[in-house]
mmCIF file of C-alpha atoms and ligand atoms in Angstrom:
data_model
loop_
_atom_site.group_PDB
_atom_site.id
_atom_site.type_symbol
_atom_site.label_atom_id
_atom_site.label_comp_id
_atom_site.label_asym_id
_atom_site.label_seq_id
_atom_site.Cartn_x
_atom_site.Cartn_y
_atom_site.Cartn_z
ATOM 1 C CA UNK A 78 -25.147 49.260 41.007
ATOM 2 C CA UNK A 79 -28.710 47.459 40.804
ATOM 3 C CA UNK A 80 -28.742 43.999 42.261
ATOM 4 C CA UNK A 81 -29.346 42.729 38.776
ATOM 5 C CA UNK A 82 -26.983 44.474 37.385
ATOM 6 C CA UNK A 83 -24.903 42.609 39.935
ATOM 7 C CA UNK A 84 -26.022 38.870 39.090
ATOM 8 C CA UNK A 85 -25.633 39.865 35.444
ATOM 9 C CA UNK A 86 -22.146 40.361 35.739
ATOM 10 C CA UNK A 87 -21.826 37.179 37.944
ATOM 11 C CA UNK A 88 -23.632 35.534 35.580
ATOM 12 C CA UNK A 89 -21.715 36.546 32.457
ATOM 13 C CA UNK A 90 -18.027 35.771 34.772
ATOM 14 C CA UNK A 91 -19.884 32.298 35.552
ATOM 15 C CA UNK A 92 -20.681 31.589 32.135
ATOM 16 C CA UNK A 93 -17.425 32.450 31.220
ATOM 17 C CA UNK A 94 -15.639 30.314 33.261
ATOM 18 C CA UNK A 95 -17.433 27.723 32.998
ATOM 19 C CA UNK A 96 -16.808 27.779 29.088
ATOM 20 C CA UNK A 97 -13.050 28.365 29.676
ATOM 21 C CA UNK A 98 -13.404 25.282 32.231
ATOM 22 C CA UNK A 99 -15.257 23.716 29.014
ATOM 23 C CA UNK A 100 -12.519 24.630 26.371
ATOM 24 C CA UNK A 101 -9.460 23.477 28.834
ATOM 25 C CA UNK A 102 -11.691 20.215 29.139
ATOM 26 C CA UNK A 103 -11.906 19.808 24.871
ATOM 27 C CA UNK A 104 -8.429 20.696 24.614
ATOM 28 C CA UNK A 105 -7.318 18.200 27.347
ATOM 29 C CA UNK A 106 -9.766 15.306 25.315
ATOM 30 C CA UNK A 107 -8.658 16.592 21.929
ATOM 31 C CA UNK A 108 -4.930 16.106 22.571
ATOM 32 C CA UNK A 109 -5.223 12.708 25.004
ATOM 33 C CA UNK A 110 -7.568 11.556 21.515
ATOM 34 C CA UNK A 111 -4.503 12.597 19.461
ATOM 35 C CA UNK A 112 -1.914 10.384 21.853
ATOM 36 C CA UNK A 113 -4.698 7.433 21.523
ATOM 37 C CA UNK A 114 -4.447 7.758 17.524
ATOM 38 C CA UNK A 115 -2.220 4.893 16.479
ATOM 39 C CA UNK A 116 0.068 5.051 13.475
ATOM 40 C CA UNK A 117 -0.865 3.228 10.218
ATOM 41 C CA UNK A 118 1.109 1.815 7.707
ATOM 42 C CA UNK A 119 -0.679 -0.747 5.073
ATOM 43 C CA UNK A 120 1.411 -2.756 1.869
ATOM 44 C CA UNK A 121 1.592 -5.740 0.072
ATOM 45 C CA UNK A 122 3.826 -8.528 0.768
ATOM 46 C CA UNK A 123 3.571 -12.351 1.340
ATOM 47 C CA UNK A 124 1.187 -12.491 -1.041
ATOM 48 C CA UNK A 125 -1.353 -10.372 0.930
ATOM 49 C CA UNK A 126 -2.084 -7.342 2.013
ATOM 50 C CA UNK A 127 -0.664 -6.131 5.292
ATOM 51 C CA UNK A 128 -1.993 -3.748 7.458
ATOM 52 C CA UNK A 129 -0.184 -2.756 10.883
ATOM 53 C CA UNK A 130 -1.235 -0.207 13.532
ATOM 54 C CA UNK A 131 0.831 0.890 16.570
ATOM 55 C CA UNK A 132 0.031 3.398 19.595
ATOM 56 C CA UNK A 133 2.745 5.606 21.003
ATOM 57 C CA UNK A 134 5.406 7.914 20.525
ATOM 58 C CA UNK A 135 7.675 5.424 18.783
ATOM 59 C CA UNK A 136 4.548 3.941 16.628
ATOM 60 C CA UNK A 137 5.686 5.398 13.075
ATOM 61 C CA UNK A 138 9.232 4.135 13.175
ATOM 62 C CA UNK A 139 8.240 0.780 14.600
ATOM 63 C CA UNK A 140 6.079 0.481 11.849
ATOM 64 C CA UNK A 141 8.436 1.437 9.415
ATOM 65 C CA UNK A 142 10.855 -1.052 10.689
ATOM 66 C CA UNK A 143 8.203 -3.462 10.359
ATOM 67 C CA UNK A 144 7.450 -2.623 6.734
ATOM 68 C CA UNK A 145 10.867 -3.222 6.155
ATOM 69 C CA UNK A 146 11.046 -6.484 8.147
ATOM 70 C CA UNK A 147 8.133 -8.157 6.409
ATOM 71 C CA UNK A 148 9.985 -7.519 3.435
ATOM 72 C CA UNK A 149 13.089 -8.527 4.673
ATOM 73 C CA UNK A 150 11.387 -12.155 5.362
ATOM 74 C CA UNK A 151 9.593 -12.617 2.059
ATOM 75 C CA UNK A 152 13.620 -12.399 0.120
ATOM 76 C CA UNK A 153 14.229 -15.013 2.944
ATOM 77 C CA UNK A 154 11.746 -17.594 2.430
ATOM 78 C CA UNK A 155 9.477 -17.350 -0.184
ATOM 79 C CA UNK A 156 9.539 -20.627 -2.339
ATOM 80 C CA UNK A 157 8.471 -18.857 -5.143
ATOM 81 C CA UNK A 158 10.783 -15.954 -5.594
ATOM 82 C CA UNK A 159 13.599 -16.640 -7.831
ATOM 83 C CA UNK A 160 16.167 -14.423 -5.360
ATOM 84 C CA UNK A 161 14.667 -15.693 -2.042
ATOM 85 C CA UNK A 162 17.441 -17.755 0.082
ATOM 86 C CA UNK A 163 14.760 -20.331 0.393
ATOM 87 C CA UNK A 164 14.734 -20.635 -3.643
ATOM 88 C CA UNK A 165 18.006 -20.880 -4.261
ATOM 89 C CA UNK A 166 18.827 -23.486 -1.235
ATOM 90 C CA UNK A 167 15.761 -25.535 -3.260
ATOM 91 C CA UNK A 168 17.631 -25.297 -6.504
ATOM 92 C CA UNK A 169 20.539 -26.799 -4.997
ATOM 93 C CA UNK A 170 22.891 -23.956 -4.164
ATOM 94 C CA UNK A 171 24.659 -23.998 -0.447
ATOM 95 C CA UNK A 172 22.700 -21.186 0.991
ATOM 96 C CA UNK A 173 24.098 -20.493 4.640
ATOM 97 C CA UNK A 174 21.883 -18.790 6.507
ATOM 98 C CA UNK A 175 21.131 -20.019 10.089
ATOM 99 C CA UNK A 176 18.079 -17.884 10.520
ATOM 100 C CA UNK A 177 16.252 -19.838 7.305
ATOM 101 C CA UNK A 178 17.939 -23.219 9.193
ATOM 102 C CA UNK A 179 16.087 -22.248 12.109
ATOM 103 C CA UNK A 180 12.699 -21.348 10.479
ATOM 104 C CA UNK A 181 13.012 -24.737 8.820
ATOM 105 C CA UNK A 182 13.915 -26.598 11.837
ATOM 106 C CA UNK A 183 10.572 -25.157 13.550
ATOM 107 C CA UNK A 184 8.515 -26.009 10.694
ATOM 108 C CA UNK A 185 9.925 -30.052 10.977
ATOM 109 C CA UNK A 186 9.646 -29.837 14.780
ATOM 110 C CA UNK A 187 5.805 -29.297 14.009
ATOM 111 C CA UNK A 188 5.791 -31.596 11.543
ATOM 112 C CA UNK A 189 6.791 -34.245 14.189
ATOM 113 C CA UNK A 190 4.343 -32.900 16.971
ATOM 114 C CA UNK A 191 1.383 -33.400 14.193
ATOM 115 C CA UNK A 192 2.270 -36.747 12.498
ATOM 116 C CA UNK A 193 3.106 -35.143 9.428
ATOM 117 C CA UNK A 194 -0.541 -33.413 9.615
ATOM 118 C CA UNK A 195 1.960 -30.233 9.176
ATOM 119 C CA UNK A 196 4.520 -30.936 5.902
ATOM 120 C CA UNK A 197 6.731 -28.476 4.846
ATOM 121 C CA UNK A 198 7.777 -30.395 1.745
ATOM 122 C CA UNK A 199 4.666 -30.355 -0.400
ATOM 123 C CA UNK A 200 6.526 -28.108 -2.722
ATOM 124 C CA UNK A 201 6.582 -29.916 -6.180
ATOM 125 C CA UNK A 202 3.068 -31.195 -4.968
ATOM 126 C CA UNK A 203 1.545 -27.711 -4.919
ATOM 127 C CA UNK A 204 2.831 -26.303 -8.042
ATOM 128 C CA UNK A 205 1.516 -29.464 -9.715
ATOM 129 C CA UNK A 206 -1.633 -28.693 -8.628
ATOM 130 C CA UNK A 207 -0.680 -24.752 -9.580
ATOM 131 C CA UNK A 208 -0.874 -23.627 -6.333
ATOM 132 C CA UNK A 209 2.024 -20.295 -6.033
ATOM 133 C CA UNK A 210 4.621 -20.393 -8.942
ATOM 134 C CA UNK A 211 2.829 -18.977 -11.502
ATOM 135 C CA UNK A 212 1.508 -22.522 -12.526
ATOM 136 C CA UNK A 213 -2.299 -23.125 -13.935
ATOM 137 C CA UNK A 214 -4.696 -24.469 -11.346
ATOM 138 C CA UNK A 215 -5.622 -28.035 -13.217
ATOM 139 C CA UNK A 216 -6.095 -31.422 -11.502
ATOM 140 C CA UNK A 217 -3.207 -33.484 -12.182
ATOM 141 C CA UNK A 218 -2.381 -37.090 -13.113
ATOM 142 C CA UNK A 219 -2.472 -39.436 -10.304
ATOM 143 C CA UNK A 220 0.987 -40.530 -11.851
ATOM 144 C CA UNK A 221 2.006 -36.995 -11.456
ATOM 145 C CA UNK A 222 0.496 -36.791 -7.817
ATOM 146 C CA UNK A 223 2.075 -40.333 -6.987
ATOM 147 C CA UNK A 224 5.763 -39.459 -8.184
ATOM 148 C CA UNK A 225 5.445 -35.974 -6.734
ATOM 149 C CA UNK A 226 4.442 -38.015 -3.711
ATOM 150 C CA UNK A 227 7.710 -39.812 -3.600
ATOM 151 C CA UNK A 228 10.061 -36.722 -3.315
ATOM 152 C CA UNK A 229 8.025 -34.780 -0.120
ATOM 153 C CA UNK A 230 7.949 -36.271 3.407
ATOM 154 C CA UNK A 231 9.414 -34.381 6.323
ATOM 155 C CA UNK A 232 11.068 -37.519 7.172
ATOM 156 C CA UNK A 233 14.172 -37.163 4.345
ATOM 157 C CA UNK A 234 15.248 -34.001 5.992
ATOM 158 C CA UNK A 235 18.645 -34.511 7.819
ATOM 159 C CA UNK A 236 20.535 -31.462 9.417
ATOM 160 C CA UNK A 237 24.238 -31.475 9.778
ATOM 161 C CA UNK A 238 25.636 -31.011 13.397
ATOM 162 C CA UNK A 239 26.090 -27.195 12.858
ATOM 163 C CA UNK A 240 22.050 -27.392 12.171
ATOM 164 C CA UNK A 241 22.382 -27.164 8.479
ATOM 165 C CA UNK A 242 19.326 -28.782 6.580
ATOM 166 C CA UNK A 243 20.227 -31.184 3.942
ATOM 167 C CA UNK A 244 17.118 -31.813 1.673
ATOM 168 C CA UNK A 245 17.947 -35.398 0.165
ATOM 169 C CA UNK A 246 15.458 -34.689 -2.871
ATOM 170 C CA UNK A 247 12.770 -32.868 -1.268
ATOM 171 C CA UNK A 248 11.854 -29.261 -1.881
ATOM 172 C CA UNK A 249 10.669 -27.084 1.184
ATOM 173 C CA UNK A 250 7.787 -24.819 0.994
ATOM 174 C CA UNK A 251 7.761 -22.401 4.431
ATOM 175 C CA UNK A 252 4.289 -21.002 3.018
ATOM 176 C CA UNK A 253 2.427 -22.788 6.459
ATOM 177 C CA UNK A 254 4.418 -20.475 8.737
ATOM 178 C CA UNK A 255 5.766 -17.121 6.635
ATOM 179 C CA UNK A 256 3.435 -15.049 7.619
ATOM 180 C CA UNK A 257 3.406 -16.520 11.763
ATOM 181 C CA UNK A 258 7.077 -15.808 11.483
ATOM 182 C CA UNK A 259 6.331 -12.446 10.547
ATOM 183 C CA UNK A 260 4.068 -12.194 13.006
ATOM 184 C CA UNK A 261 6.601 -13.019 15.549
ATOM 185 C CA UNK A 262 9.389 -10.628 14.056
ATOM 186 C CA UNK A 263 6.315 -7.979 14.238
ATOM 187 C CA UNK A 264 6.244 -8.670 18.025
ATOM 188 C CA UNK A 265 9.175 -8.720 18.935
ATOM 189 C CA UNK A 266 10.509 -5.544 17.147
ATOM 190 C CA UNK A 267 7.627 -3.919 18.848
ATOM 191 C CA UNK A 268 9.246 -4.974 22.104
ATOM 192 C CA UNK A 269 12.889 -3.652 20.535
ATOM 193 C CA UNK A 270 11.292 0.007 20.233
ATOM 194 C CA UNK A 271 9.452 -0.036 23.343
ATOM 195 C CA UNK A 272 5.883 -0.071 21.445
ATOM 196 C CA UNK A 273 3.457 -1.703 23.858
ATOM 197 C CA UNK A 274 0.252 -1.461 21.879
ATOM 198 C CA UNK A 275 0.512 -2.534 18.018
ATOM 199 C CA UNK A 276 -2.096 -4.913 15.915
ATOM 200 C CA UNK A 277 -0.649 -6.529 12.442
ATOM 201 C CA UNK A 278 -2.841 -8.184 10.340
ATOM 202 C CA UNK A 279 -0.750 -10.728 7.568
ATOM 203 C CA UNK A 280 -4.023 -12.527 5.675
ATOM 204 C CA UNK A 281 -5.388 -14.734 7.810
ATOM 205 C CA UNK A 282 -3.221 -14.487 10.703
ATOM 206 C CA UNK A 283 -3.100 -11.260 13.146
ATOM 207 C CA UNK A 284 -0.700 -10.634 16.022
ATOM 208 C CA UNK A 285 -1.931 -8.470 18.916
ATOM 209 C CA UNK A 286 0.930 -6.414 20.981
ATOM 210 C CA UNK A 287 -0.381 -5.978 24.805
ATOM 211 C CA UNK A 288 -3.490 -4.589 24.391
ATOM 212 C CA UNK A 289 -5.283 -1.413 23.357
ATOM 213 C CA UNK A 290 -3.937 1.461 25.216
ATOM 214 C CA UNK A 291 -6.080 1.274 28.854
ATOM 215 C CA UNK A 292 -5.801 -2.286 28.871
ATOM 216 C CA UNK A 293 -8.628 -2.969 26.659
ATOM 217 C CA UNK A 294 -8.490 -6.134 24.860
ATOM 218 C CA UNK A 295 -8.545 -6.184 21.029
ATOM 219 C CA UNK A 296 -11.014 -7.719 19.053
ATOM 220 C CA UNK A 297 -10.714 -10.173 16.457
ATOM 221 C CA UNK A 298 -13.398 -10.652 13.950
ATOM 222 C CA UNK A 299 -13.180 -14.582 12.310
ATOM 223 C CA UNK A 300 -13.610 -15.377 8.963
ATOM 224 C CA UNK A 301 -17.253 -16.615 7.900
ATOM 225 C CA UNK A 302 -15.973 -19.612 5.619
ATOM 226 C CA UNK A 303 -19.244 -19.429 3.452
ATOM 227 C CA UNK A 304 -19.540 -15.625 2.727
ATOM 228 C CA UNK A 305 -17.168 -12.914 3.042
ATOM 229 C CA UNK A 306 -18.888 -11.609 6.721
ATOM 230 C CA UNK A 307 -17.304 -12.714 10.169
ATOM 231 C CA UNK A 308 -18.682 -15.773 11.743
ATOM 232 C CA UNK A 309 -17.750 -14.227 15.350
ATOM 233 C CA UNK A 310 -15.435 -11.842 17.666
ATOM 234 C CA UNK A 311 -12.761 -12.963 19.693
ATOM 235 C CA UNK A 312 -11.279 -10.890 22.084
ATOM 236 C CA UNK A 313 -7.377 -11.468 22.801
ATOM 237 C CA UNK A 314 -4.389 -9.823 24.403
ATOM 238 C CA UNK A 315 -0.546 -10.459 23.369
ATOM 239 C CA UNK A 316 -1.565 -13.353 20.934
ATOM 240 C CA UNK A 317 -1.270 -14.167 17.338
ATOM 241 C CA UNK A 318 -4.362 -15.814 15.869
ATOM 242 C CA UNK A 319 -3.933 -17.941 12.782
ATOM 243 C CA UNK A 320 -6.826 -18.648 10.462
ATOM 244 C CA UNK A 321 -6.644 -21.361 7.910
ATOM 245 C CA UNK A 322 -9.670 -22.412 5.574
ATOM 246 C CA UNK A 323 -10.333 -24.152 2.448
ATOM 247 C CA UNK A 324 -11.555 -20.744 0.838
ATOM 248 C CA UNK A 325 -8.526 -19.015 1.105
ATOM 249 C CA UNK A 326 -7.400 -20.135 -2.322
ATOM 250 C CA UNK A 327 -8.672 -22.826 -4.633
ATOM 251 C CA UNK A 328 -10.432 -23.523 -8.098
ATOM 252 C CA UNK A 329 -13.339 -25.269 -9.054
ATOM 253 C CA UNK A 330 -12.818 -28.423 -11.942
ATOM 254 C CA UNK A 331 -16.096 -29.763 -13.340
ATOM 255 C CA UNK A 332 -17.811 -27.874 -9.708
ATOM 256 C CA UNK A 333 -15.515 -29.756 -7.573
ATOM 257 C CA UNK A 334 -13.511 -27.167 -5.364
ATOM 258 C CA UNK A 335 -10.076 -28.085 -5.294
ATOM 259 C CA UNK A 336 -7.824 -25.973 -2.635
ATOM 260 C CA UNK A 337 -4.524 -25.417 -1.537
ATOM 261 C CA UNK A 338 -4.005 -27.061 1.732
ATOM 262 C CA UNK A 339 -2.839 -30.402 0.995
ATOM 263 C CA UNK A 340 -3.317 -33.645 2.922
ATOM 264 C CA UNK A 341 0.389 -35.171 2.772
ATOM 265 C CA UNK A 342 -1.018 -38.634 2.792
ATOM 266 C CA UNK A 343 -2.914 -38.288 -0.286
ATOM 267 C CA UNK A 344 -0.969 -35.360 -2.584
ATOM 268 C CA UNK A 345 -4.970 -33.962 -3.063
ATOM 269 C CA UNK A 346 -6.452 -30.809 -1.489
ATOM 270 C CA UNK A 347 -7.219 -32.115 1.973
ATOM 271 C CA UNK A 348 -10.814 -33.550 2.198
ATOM 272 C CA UNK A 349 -11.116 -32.015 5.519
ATOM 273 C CA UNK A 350 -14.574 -31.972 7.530
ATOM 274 C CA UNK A 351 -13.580 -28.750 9.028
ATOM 275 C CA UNK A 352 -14.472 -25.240 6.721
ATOM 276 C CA UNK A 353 -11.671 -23.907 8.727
ATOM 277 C CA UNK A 354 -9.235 -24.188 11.469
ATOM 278 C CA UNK A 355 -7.996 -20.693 14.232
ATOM 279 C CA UNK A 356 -5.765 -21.283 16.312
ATOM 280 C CA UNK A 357 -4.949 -18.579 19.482
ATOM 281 C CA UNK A 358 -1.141 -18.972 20.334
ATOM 282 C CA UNK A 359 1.731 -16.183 21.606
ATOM 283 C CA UNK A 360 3.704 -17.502 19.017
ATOM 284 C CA UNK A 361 2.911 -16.863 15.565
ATOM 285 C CA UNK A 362 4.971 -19.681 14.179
ATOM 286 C CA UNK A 363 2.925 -21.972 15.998
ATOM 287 C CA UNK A 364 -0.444 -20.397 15.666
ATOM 288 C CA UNK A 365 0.375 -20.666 11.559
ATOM 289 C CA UNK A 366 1.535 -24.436 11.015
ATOM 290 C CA UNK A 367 -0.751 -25.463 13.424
ATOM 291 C CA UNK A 368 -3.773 -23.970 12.074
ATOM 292 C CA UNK A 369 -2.968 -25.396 8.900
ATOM 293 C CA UNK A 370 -2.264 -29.255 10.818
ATOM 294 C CA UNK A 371 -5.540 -29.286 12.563
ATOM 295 C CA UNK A 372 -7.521 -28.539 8.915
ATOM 296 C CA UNK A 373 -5.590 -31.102 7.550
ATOM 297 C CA UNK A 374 -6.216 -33.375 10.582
ATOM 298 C CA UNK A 375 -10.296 -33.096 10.773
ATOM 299 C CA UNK A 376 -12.643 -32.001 13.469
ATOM 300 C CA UNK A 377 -11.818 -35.749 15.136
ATOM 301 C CA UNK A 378 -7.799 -35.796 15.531
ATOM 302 C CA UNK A 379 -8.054 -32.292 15.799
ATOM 303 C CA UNK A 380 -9.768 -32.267 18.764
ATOM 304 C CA UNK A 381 -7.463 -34.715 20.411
ATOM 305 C CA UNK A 382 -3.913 -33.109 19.358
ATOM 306 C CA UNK A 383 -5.868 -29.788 21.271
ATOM 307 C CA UNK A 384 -6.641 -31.576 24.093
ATOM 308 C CA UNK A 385 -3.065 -33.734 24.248
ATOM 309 C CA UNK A 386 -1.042 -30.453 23.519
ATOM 310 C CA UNK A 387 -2.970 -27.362 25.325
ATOM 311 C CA UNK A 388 -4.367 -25.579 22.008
ATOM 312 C CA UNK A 389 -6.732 -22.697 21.947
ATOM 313 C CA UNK A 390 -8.625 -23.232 18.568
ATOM 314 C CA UNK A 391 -11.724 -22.787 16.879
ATOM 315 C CA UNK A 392 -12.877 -25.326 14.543
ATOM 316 C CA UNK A 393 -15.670 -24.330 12.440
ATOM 317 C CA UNK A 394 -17.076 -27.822 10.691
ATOM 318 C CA UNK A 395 -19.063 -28.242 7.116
ATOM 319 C CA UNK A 396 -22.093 -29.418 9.550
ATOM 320 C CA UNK A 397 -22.000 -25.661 10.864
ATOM 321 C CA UNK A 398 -20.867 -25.886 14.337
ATOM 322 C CA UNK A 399 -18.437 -23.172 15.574
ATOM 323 C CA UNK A 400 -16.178 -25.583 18.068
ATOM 324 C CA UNK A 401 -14.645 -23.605 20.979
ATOM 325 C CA UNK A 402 -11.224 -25.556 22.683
ATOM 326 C CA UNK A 403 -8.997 -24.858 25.040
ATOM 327 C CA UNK A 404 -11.215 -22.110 27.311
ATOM 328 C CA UNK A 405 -11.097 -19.630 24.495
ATOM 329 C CA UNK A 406 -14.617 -17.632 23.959
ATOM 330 C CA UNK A 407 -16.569 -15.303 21.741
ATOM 331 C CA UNK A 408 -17.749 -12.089 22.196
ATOM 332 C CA UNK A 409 -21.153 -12.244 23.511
ATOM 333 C CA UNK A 410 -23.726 -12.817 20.684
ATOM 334 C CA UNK A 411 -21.080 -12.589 18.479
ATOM 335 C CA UNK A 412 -21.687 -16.024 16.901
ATOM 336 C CA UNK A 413 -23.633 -15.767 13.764
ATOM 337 C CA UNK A 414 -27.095 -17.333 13.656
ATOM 338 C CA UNK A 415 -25.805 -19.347 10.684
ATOM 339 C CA UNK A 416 -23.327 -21.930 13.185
ATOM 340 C CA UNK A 417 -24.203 -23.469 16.377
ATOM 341 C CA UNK A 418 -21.533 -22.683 18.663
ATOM 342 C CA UNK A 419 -20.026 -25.814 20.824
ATOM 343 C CA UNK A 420 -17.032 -25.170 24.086
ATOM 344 C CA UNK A 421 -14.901 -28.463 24.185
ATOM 345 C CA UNK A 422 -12.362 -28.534 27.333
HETATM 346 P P1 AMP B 61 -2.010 -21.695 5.624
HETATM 347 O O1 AMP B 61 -2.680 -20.710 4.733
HETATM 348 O O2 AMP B 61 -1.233 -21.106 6.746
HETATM 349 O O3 AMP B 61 -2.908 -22.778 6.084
HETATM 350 O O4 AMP B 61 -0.873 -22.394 4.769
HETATM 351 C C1 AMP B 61 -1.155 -22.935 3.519
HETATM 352 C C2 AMP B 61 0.106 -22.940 2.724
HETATM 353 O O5 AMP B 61 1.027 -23.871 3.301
HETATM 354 C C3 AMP B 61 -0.118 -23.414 1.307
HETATM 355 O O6 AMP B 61 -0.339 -22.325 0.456
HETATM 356 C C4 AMP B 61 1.170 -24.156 1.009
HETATM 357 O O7 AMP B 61 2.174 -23.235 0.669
HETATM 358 C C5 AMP B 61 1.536 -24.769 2.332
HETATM 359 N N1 AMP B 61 0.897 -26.068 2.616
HETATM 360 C C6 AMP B 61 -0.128 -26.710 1.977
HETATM 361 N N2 AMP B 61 -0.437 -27.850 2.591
HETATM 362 C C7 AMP B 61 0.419 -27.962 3.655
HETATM 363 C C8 AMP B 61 0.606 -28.946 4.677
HETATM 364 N N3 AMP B 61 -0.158 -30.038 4.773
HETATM 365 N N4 AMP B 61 1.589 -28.708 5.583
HETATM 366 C C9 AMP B 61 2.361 -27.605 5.526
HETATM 367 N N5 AMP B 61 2.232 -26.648 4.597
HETATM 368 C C10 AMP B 61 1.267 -26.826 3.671
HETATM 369 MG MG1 MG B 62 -0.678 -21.823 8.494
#
């Protein structure tokens, strides 16, 4: 045999192996790619539309159970549901359920912690304005606003010594903290089925499991209050992150926008300086009401109850800074050129 026969054949062998070497390598990347494809499950509920992912073996039946969770929490406590517990214990029926005495408990404890910045009983005043319910977004009477005034406050709320609320008049709206609660269920049914990388996004507020698989962090793009972009990328781990703005639902009257976060010292959509409020929190619960206090509260107060209390937030104002407290930052050059972004301690 010729010597280039020779290195022909050891050439061809070579090349061979080194494309089976090649294929074993695609097949091995292929299939680790197919473990790294998370499950997706996406459906309305809450009055949004919720999208879930999860990575790992259990991932579809997790997010099945969380499908059927979310669900689950809307019957409990939507206030405007005529078969929701929460609707019937605000038409006067004895509803016992201690899980919807809990949720309501939380919401007052906030309440307290914000000064009433946080008010679970705004019920009759957001439906006057036409906010959920099926009523017409109008400006109302002051008359109206006053009387509908006199039958909210936090404050009238007793609970019995087995923890049972009694509502003394006032009507309880859990819409500041639904979808934080769900958040938290999310979580924590994650845990249940040993699923230690899921994202669920609920509207403005998203709940990060762990992180992405190989410890990467996820990202979370905010809201850009003034167009329907992201104003910048956060990057979190085992958080939720609650957004809460003035543009998330409102009407315009004679070009006035009128929205419906309310301030419970006036009965009006809050006049807030802030175009929106994020809080970073591992619990959801929290991370919701308290997004929705600190708009109410202003860039001022809000500041302050972040410092007092430990917050991670992001207050974006109507003078276009993009206010960083509690040691939380953005992605680099994530900001967009449109705020000016400010880190408080
Ligand atoms: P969020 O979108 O989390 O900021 O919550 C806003 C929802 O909470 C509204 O749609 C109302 O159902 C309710 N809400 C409005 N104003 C307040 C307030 N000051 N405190 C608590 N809940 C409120
Ligand atoms: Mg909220």
């Amino acid at each position: 045999m010729s010597g280039n026969k020779l290195k022909h054949i050891f050439r061809s062998h070579r090349g061979g192996s080194v494309r089976c070497v090649f294929l074993l390598a695609l097949l091995l990347l292929l299939s680790a790619c197919g473990a790294q494809t998370p499950a997706e499950l996406g459906f309305l509920a809450m009055d949004t539309y919720v999208e879930l992912k999860a990575y790992g073996d259990n991932g579809e039946k997790f997010l099945s159970l969380a499908n059927e969770e979310t669900v689950r929490l809307e019957a409990l406590c939507s206030a405007h549901s005529e078969k929701s517990s929460l609707y019937r214990l605000n038409s006067g029926e004895s509803v016992r359920d201690a899980e919807l005495d809990e949720l309501i408990a939380r919401a007052i404890a906030v309440s307290r912690e914000t000064q009433g910045a946080f008010d679970p009983t705004l019920l009759s005043l957001s439906r006057l304005w036409g906010f959920g319910g099926g009523g017409a977004a109008t400006v109302p009477d002051e008359e109206d606003i006053s009387l509908a005034l006199e039958s909210a406050g936090y404050g009238k709320i007793c609970f019995s010594p087995s923890g049972e609320p009694e509502l003394n008049g006032v009507q309880i709206d859990l819409g500041g903290i639904a979808k934080g609660y769900a958040a938290d269920r999310f979580a924590a049914l994650a845990r249940e089925n040993g699923v230690e990388s899921a994202f669920g996004s609920f509207g403005g507020m998203v709940c990060a499991v762990g992180t992405k698989p190989g410890g990467v962090k996820w990202k979370v793009a905010l809201r850009d209050p003034l167009s329907d972009g992201f104003a910048a990328v956060i990057q979190v781990e085992s958080v939720c992150v609650s957004t809460s703005g003035a543009y998330e639902r409102y009407f315009t009257h004679d070009g006035k926008l009128y929205h419906h976060i309310l301030d419970p010292k006036t009965g009006h959509p809050a006049e807030s300086d802030l175009l929106s409020a994020t809080v970073v929190d591992p619990s959801g619960i929290r991370a919701d009401a308290l997004s929705t206090a600190l708009f109410v509260m202003g860039e001022e107060d809000a500041l302050e109850f972040c410092r007092e209390h430990g917050v991670c937030a992001i207050l974006i104002t109507r003078d276009k800074r993009m206010v960083f407290v509690g040691g939380i930052e953005p992605v680099k050059d994530s900001v967009d050129e449109a705020y000016s972004p400010v880190f408080e301690k």
